[in-house]
Amino acid sequence: MLLSLKYNFLFVHIAKTGGTSVRDSLRPLRLRDPWYPVQFLCSRLSALSGHRLGIKFPRHSKIIAAKEMLPAETFDTLFKFVFVRNPWDLQVSSFHHIRRERPHLMSHIETFDQFMRWKLDPERPYQFHVDTSIELQSDYVIDLHGKVLVDFMGRYENLAADFDEACRRIGVKPPALLHKRQATDRKKDYRSYYTDELAEMVARHFEPDIRIFGYRFDPE
């Protein structure tokens, strides 16, 4: 999550949706914010306390955290935006990320099919810190009543153009969009990883994301 009081925006960062690129590209704006030194100090104090002080938004905070912690008049006037990603594509990204970054967790898994069945097994507790993409993306943008709280939902599939639109709404000239963490070890088309059965399993688990964001397995 990235908050700028000077530029009046709140960016909700969902993992593996291009958010690192967006954060790094907008960071210079944050450095110009008069409140940045205070935010930086709070961040350091939070880290030194083991994040027990409750004075910092974690990188992947849900928007409900900002709504609860910020004054209502501040939260309501912020331009709030997020980037989301096709759930079927996101799971392919998750597979390659864990295989690359945490191979010890994949010692018993060889294929994407095995990975998803292991991941979605209701009998096996899944650890959030291992892979945030088990969570619904929609949970990051709704309140406790299911109301969408963001003003703009950009798409990973249209990252550059939607980033420019977000900057336009913030009221700044779009900086160069930095590209981070691009995987090179996957097939280009996520659909090639799926059987019909596996695609349906993902559709059931991530149904709220598909409904709220309007994604389909086969893009139009």
mmCIF file of C-alpha atoms in Angstrom:
data_model
loop_
_atom_site.group_PDB
_atom_site.id
_atom_site.type_symbol
_atom_site.label_atom_id
_atom_site.label_comp_id
_atom_site.label_asym_id
_atom_site.label_seq_id
_atom_site.Cartn_x
_atom_site.Cartn_y
_atom_site.Cartn_z
ATOM 1 C CA MET A 1 0.000 0.000 0.000
ATOM 2 C CA LEU A 2 1.315 3.420 -0.953
ATOM 3 C CA LEU A 3 -0.181 6.564 0.566
ATOM 4 C CA SER A 4 0.579 10.128 -0.537
ATOM 5 C CA LEU A 5 -1.159 12.956 1.276
ATOM 6 C CA LYS A 6 0.389 15.607 -0.953
ATOM 7 C CA TYR A 7 -0.839 13.977 -4.157
ATOM 8 C CA ASN A 8 -3.960 12.621 -2.484
ATOM 9 C CA PHE A 9 -3.793 8.979 -3.566
ATOM 10 C CA LEU A 10 -3.791 5.519 -2.047
ATOM 11 C CA PHE A 11 -2.434 2.595 -4.046
ATOM 12 C CA VAL A 12 -3.552 -0.854 -2.897
ATOM 13 C CA HIS A 13 -0.854 -3.364 -3.791
ATOM 14 C CA ILE A 14 -2.016 -6.898 -4.631
ATOM 15 C CA ALA A 15 0.881 -9.295 -5.105
ATOM 16 C CA LYS A 16 1.845 -10.434 -8.619
ATOM 17 C CA THR A 17 -0.285 -7.832 -10.411
ATOM 18 C CA GLY A 18 2.465 -5.451 -11.484
ATOM 19 C CA GLY A 19 2.284 -3.623 -8.167
ATOM 20 C CA THR A 20 6.040 -3.522 -7.573
ATOM 21 C CA SER A 21 6.470 -1.683 -10.879
ATOM 22 C CA VAL A 22 3.712 0.760 -9.944
ATOM 23 C CA ARG A 23 5.127 1.375 -6.455
ATOM 24 C CA ASP A 24 8.669 1.937 -7.690
ATOM 25 C CA SER A 25 7.478 4.247 -10.455
ATOM 26 C CA LEU A 26 5.422 6.371 -8.028
ATOM 27 C CA ARG A 27 7.976 6.384 -5.201
ATOM 28 C CA PRO A 28 9.551 9.723 -6.317
ATOM 29 C CA LEU A 29 6.160 11.365 -5.704
ATOM 30 C CA ARG A 30 6.186 10.041 -2.177
ATOM 31 C CA LEU A 31 9.651 11.477 -1.563
ATOM 32 C CA ARG A 32 8.277 14.952 -2.363
ATOM 33 C CA ASP A 33 5.497 14.594 0.199
ATOM 34 C CA PRO A 34 6.009 16.819 3.294
ATOM 35 C CA TRP A 35 4.724 13.908 5.388
ATOM 36 C CA TYR A 36 7.281 11.470 4.005
ATOM 37 C CA PRO A 37 9.889 11.975 6.786
ATOM 38 C CA VAL A 38 7.230 11.157 9.380
ATOM 39 C CA GLN A 39 6.084 8.117 7.400
ATOM 40 C CA PHE A 40 9.684 6.969 7.042
ATOM 41 C CA LEU A 41 10.326 7.354 10.775
ATOM 42 C CA CYS A 42 7.171 5.427 11.618
ATOM 43 C CA SER A 43 8.222 2.694 9.201
ATOM 44 C CA ARG A 44 11.634 2.385 10.860
ATOM 45 C CA LEU A 45 10.155 2.369 14.366
ATOM 46 C CA SER A 46 7.670 -0.264 13.288
ATOM 47 C CA ALA A 47 10.471 -2.461 11.948
ATOM 48 C CA LEU A 48 12.554 -2.035 15.098
ATOM 49 C CA SER A 49 9.597 -3.134 17.234
ATOM 50 C CA GLY A 50 8.944 -6.207 15.111
ATOM 51 C CA HIS A 51 5.888 -4.390 13.682
ATOM 52 C CA ARG A 52 4.108 -4.492 17.036
ATOM 53 C CA LEU A 53 3.323 -0.756 17.172
ATOM 54 C CA GLY A 54 0.550 -0.706 14.569
ATOM 55 C CA ILE A 55 1.883 2.448 12.879
ATOM 56 C CA LYS A 56 2.603 1.162 9.381
ATOM 57 C CA PHE A 57 0.526 -0.215 6.527
ATOM 58 C CA PRO A 58 2.138 -3.475 5.364
ATOM 59 C CA ARG A 59 3.001 -3.646 1.666
ATOM 60 C CA HIS A 60 0.009 -5.852 0.854
ATOM 61 C CA SER A 61 -2.578 -4.326 3.168
ATOM 62 C CA LYS A 62 -6.235 -4.541 2.249
ATOM 63 C CA ILE A 63 -8.102 -1.297 1.703
ATOM 64 C CA ILE A 64 -10.293 -1.931 4.751
ATOM 65 C CA ALA A 65 -7.177 -1.334 6.904
ATOM 66 C CA ALA A 66 -6.816 2.186 5.492
ATOM 67 C CA LYS A 67 -10.527 2.861 5.912
ATOM 68 C CA GLU A 68 -10.359 1.853 9.576
ATOM 69 C CA MET A 69 -7.114 3.702 10.398
ATOM 70 C CA LEU A 70 -7.431 6.951 8.440
ATOM 71 C CA PRO A 71 -9.843 9.767 9.347
ATOM 72 C CA ALA A 72 -13.018 9.429 7.300
ATOM 73 C CA GLU A 73 -12.580 12.847 5.661
ATOM 74 C CA THR A 74 -9.057 11.855 4.555
ATOM 75 C CA PHE A 75 -9.988 8.412 3.286
ATOM 76 C CA ASP A 76 -13.046 9.643 1.397
ATOM 77 C CA THR A 77 -11.122 12.295 -0.546
ATOM 78 C CA LEU A 78 -8.215 10.042 -1.595
ATOM 79 C CA PHE A 79 -8.016 8.712 -5.135
ATOM 80 C CA LYS A 80 -7.898 4.997 -4.401
ATOM 81 C CA PHE A 81 -6.701 2.575 -7.050
ATOM 82 C CA VAL A 82 -5.508 -0.979 -7.540
ATOM 83 C CA PHE A 83 -4.230 -3.313 -10.223
ATOM 84 C CA VAL A 84 -5.796 -6.752 -10.648
ATOM 85 C CA ARG A 85 -4.982 -9.800 -12.749
ATOM 86 C CA ASN A 86 -6.773 -12.665 -14.463
ATOM 87 C CA PRO A 87 -7.082 -15.317 -11.709
ATOM 88 C CA TRP A 88 -6.088 -18.201 -14.007
ATOM 89 C CA ASP A 89 -2.985 -16.336 -15.158
ATOM 90 C CA LEU A 90 -2.167 -15.298 -11.598
ATOM 91 C CA GLN A 91 -2.037 -18.913 -10.448
ATOM 92 C CA VAL A 92 0.448 -19.770 -13.188
ATOM 93 C CA SER A 93 2.596 -16.876 -11.997
ATOM 94 C CA SER A 94 2.280 -18.165 -8.428
ATOM 95 C CA PHE A 95 3.421 -21.631 -9.501
ATOM 96 C CA HIS A 96 6.591 -20.363 -11.138
ATOM 97 C CA HIS A 97 7.308 -17.878 -8.361
ATOM 98 C CA ILE A 98 7.224 -20.509 -5.623
ATOM 99 C CA ARG A 99 9.159 -23.018 -7.702
ATOM 100 C CA ARG A 100 11.830 -20.367 -8.296
ATOM 101 C CA GLU A 101 11.930 -18.658 -4.879
ATOM 102 C CA ARG A 102 10.958 -21.480 -2.486
ATOM 103 C CA PRO A 103 11.865 -24.742 -4.222
ATOM 104 C CA HIS A 104 11.886 -26.661 -0.926
ATOM 105 C CA LEU A 105 8.102 -26.287 -0.810
ATOM 106 C CA MET A 106 7.797 -27.908 -4.228
ATOM 107 C CA SER A 107 9.923 -30.990 -3.614
ATOM 108 C CA HIS A 108 6.852 -33.234 -3.909
ATOM 109 C CA ILE A 109 5.313 -31.350 -6.864
ATOM 110 C CA GLU A 110 6.305 -31.627 -10.502
ATOM 111 C CA THR A 111 3.408 -30.191 -12.492
ATOM 112 C CA PHE A 112 1.096 -27.197 -12.370
ATOM 113 C CA ASP A 113 -1.875 -29.553 -12.007
ATOM 114 C CA GLN A 114 -0.352 -31.096 -8.873
ATOM 115 C CA PHE A 115 0.460 -27.631 -7.536
ATOM 116 C CA MET A 116 -3.110 -26.357 -7.857
ATOM 117 C CA ARG A 117 -4.656 -29.487 -6.347
ATOM 118 C CA TRP A 118 -2.248 -29.189 -3.424
ATOM 119 C CA LYS A 119 -2.938 -25.488 -3.109
ATOM 120 C CA LEU A 120 -6.724 -25.738 -3.236
ATOM 121 C CA ASP A 121 -7.028 -28.870 -1.108
ATOM 122 C CA PRO A 122 -9.606 -27.898 1.565
ATOM 123 C CA GLU A 123 -8.112 -30.426 3.978
ATOM 124 C CA ARG A 124 -4.682 -28.848 3.932
ATOM 125 C CA PRO A 125 -4.129 -25.576 5.765
ATOM 126 C CA TYR A 126 -2.459 -23.109 3.456
ATOM 127 C CA GLN A 127 0.004 -20.557 4.774
ATOM 128 C CA PHE A 128 -0.687 -17.004 3.615
ATOM 129 C CA HIS A 129 2.935 -15.910 3.943
ATOM 130 C CA VAL A 130 3.986 -18.639 1.506
ATOM 131 C CA ASP A 131 1.764 -17.409 -1.315
ATOM 132 C CA THR A 132 -0.607 -14.461 -1.045
ATOM 133 C CA SER A 133 -2.350 -15.429 -4.287
ATOM 134 C CA ILE A 134 -4.422 -18.025 -2.446
ATOM 135 C CA GLU A 135 -6.458 -15.058 -1.230
ATOM 136 C CA LEU A 136 -9.174 -13.372 -3.235
ATOM 137 C CA GLN A 137 -8.014 -10.219 -4.979
ATOM 138 C CA SER A 138 -11.456 -8.775 -4.388
ATOM 139 C CA ASP A 139 -10.888 -8.935 -0.610
ATOM 140 C CA TYR A 140 -8.289 -6.204 -1.080
ATOM 141 C CA VAL A 141 -10.770 -3.683 -2.470
ATOM 142 C CA ILE A 142 -14.055 -4.232 -0.595
ATOM 143 C CA ASP A 143 -15.373 -3.303 2.838
ATOM 144 C CA LEU A 144 -17.000 -5.672 5.319
ATOM 145 C CA HIS A 145 -20.292 -5.409 3.415
ATOM 146 C CA GLY A 146 -18.800 -6.242 0.025
ATOM 147 C CA LYS A 147 -18.828 -2.663 -1.284
ATOM 148 C CA VAL A 148 -15.968 -1.813 -3.656
ATOM 149 C CA LEU A 149 -13.982 1.066 -2.150
ATOM 150 C CA VAL A 150 -11.477 1.831 -4.904
ATOM 151 C CA ASP A 151 -12.073 4.478 -7.551
ATOM 152 C CA PHE A 152 -10.080 2.826 -10.310
ATOM 153 C CA MET A 153 -9.181 -0.798 -11.042
ATOM 154 C CA GLY A 154 -6.344 -1.100 -13.523
ATOM 155 C CA ARG A 155 -5.489 -4.420 -15.110
ATOM 156 C CA TYR A 156 -2.170 -6.211 -15.275
ATOM 157 C CA GLU A 157 -3.045 -7.126 -18.846
ATOM 158 C CA ASN A 158 -3.206 -3.425 -19.712
ATOM 159 C CA LEU A 159 -0.600 -2.229 -17.233
ATOM 160 C CA ALA A 160 1.075 0.596 -19.148
ATOM 161 C CA ALA A 161 -2.103 2.284 -20.393
ATOM 162 C CA ASP A 162 -3.936 1.873 -17.082
ATOM 163 C CA PHE A 163 -0.938 3.194 -15.157
ATOM 164 C CA ASP A 164 -1.018 6.297 -17.366
ATOM 165 C CA GLU A 165 -4.728 6.681 -16.620
ATOM 166 C CA ALA A 166 -4.106 6.390 -12.878
ATOM 167 C CA CYS A 167 -1.436 9.098 -13.117
ATOM 168 C CA ARG A 168 -3.827 11.305 -15.085
ATOM 169 C CA ARG A 169 -6.385 10.987 -12.301
ATOM 170 C CA ILE A 170 -3.735 11.730 -9.670
ATOM 171 C CA GLY A 171 -2.853 14.823 -11.707
ATOM 172 C CA VAL A 172 0.773 14.085 -12.532
ATOM 173 C CA LYS A 173 2.700 13.368 -15.687
ATOM 174 C CA PRO A 174 3.124 9.576 -15.938
ATOM 175 C CA PRO A 175 6.703 8.610 -15.033
ATOM 176 C CA ALA A 176 8.460 5.812 -16.864
ATOM 177 C CA LEU A 177 6.870 2.564 -15.729
ATOM 178 C CA LEU A 178 9.609 0.463 -14.198
ATOM 179 C CA HIS A 179 9.445 -3.265 -14.799
ATOM 180 C CA LYS A 180 10.285 -5.620 -11.962
ATOM 181 C CA ARG A 181 10.259 -9.347 -11.312
ATOM 182 C CA GLN A 182 9.384 -10.508 -14.804
ATOM 183 C CA ALA A 183 9.383 -14.290 -14.995
ATOM 184 C CA THR A 184 11.157 -15.965 -17.893
ATOM 185 C CA ASP A 185 10.493 -19.599 -17.031
ATOM 186 C CA ARG A 186 6.861 -19.955 -18.119
ATOM 187 C CA LYS A 187 4.867 -20.510 -21.250
ATOM 188 C CA LYS A 188 3.333 -17.331 -22.602
ATOM 189 C CA ASP A 189 -0.313 -18.458 -22.711
ATOM 190 C CA TYR A 190 -1.620 -19.365 -19.254
ATOM 191 C CA ARG A 191 -4.428 -21.412 -20.815
ATOM 192 C CA SER A 192 -1.948 -24.052 -21.955
ATOM 193 C CA TYR A 193 -1.406 -25.019 -18.301
ATOM 194 C CA TYR A 194 -5.027 -25.978 -17.710
ATOM 195 C CA THR A 195 -7.322 -28.902 -18.258
ATOM 196 C CA ASP A 196 -11.038 -28.157 -18.282
ATOM 197 C CA GLU A 197 -11.363 -29.642 -14.806
ATOM 198 C CA LEU A 198 -8.534 -27.574 -13.370
ATOM 199 C CA ALA A 199 -9.848 -24.375 -14.960
ATOM 200 C CA GLU A 200 -13.215 -25.028 -13.323
ATOM 201 C CA MET A 201 -11.570 -25.583 -9.922
ATOM 202 C CA VAL A 202 -9.942 -22.165 -10.148
ATOM 203 C CA ALA A 203 -13.207 -20.623 -11.343
ATOM 204 C CA ARG A 204 -15.041 -21.931 -8.283
ATOM 205 C CA HIS A 205 -12.426 -20.846 -5.762
ATOM 206 C CA PHE A 206 -11.957 -17.365 -7.226
ATOM 207 C CA GLU A 207 -15.576 -16.774 -8.247
ATOM 208 C CA PRO A 208 -15.839 -13.371 -6.490
ATOM 209 C CA ASP A 209 -12.787 -12.074 -8.388
ATOM 210 C CA ILE A 210 -14.146 -13.309 -11.689
ATOM 211 C CA ARG A 211 -17.530 -11.721 -10.997
ATOM 212 C CA ILE A 212 -16.325 -8.370 -9.637
ATOM 213 C CA PHE A 213 -13.473 -7.831 -12.112
ATOM 214 C CA GLY A 214 -15.209 -9.376 -15.120
ATOM 215 C CA TYR A 215 -12.498 -11.881 -16.039
ATOM 216 C CA ARG A 216 -12.974 -14.943 -18.217
ATOM 217 C CA PHE A 217 -10.770 -17.947 -18.897
ATOM 218 C CA ASP A 218 -10.787 -17.115 -22.598
ATOM 219 C CA PRO A 219 -10.377 -13.341 -23.009
ATOM 220 C CA GLU A 220 -12.616 -11.705 -25.590
#
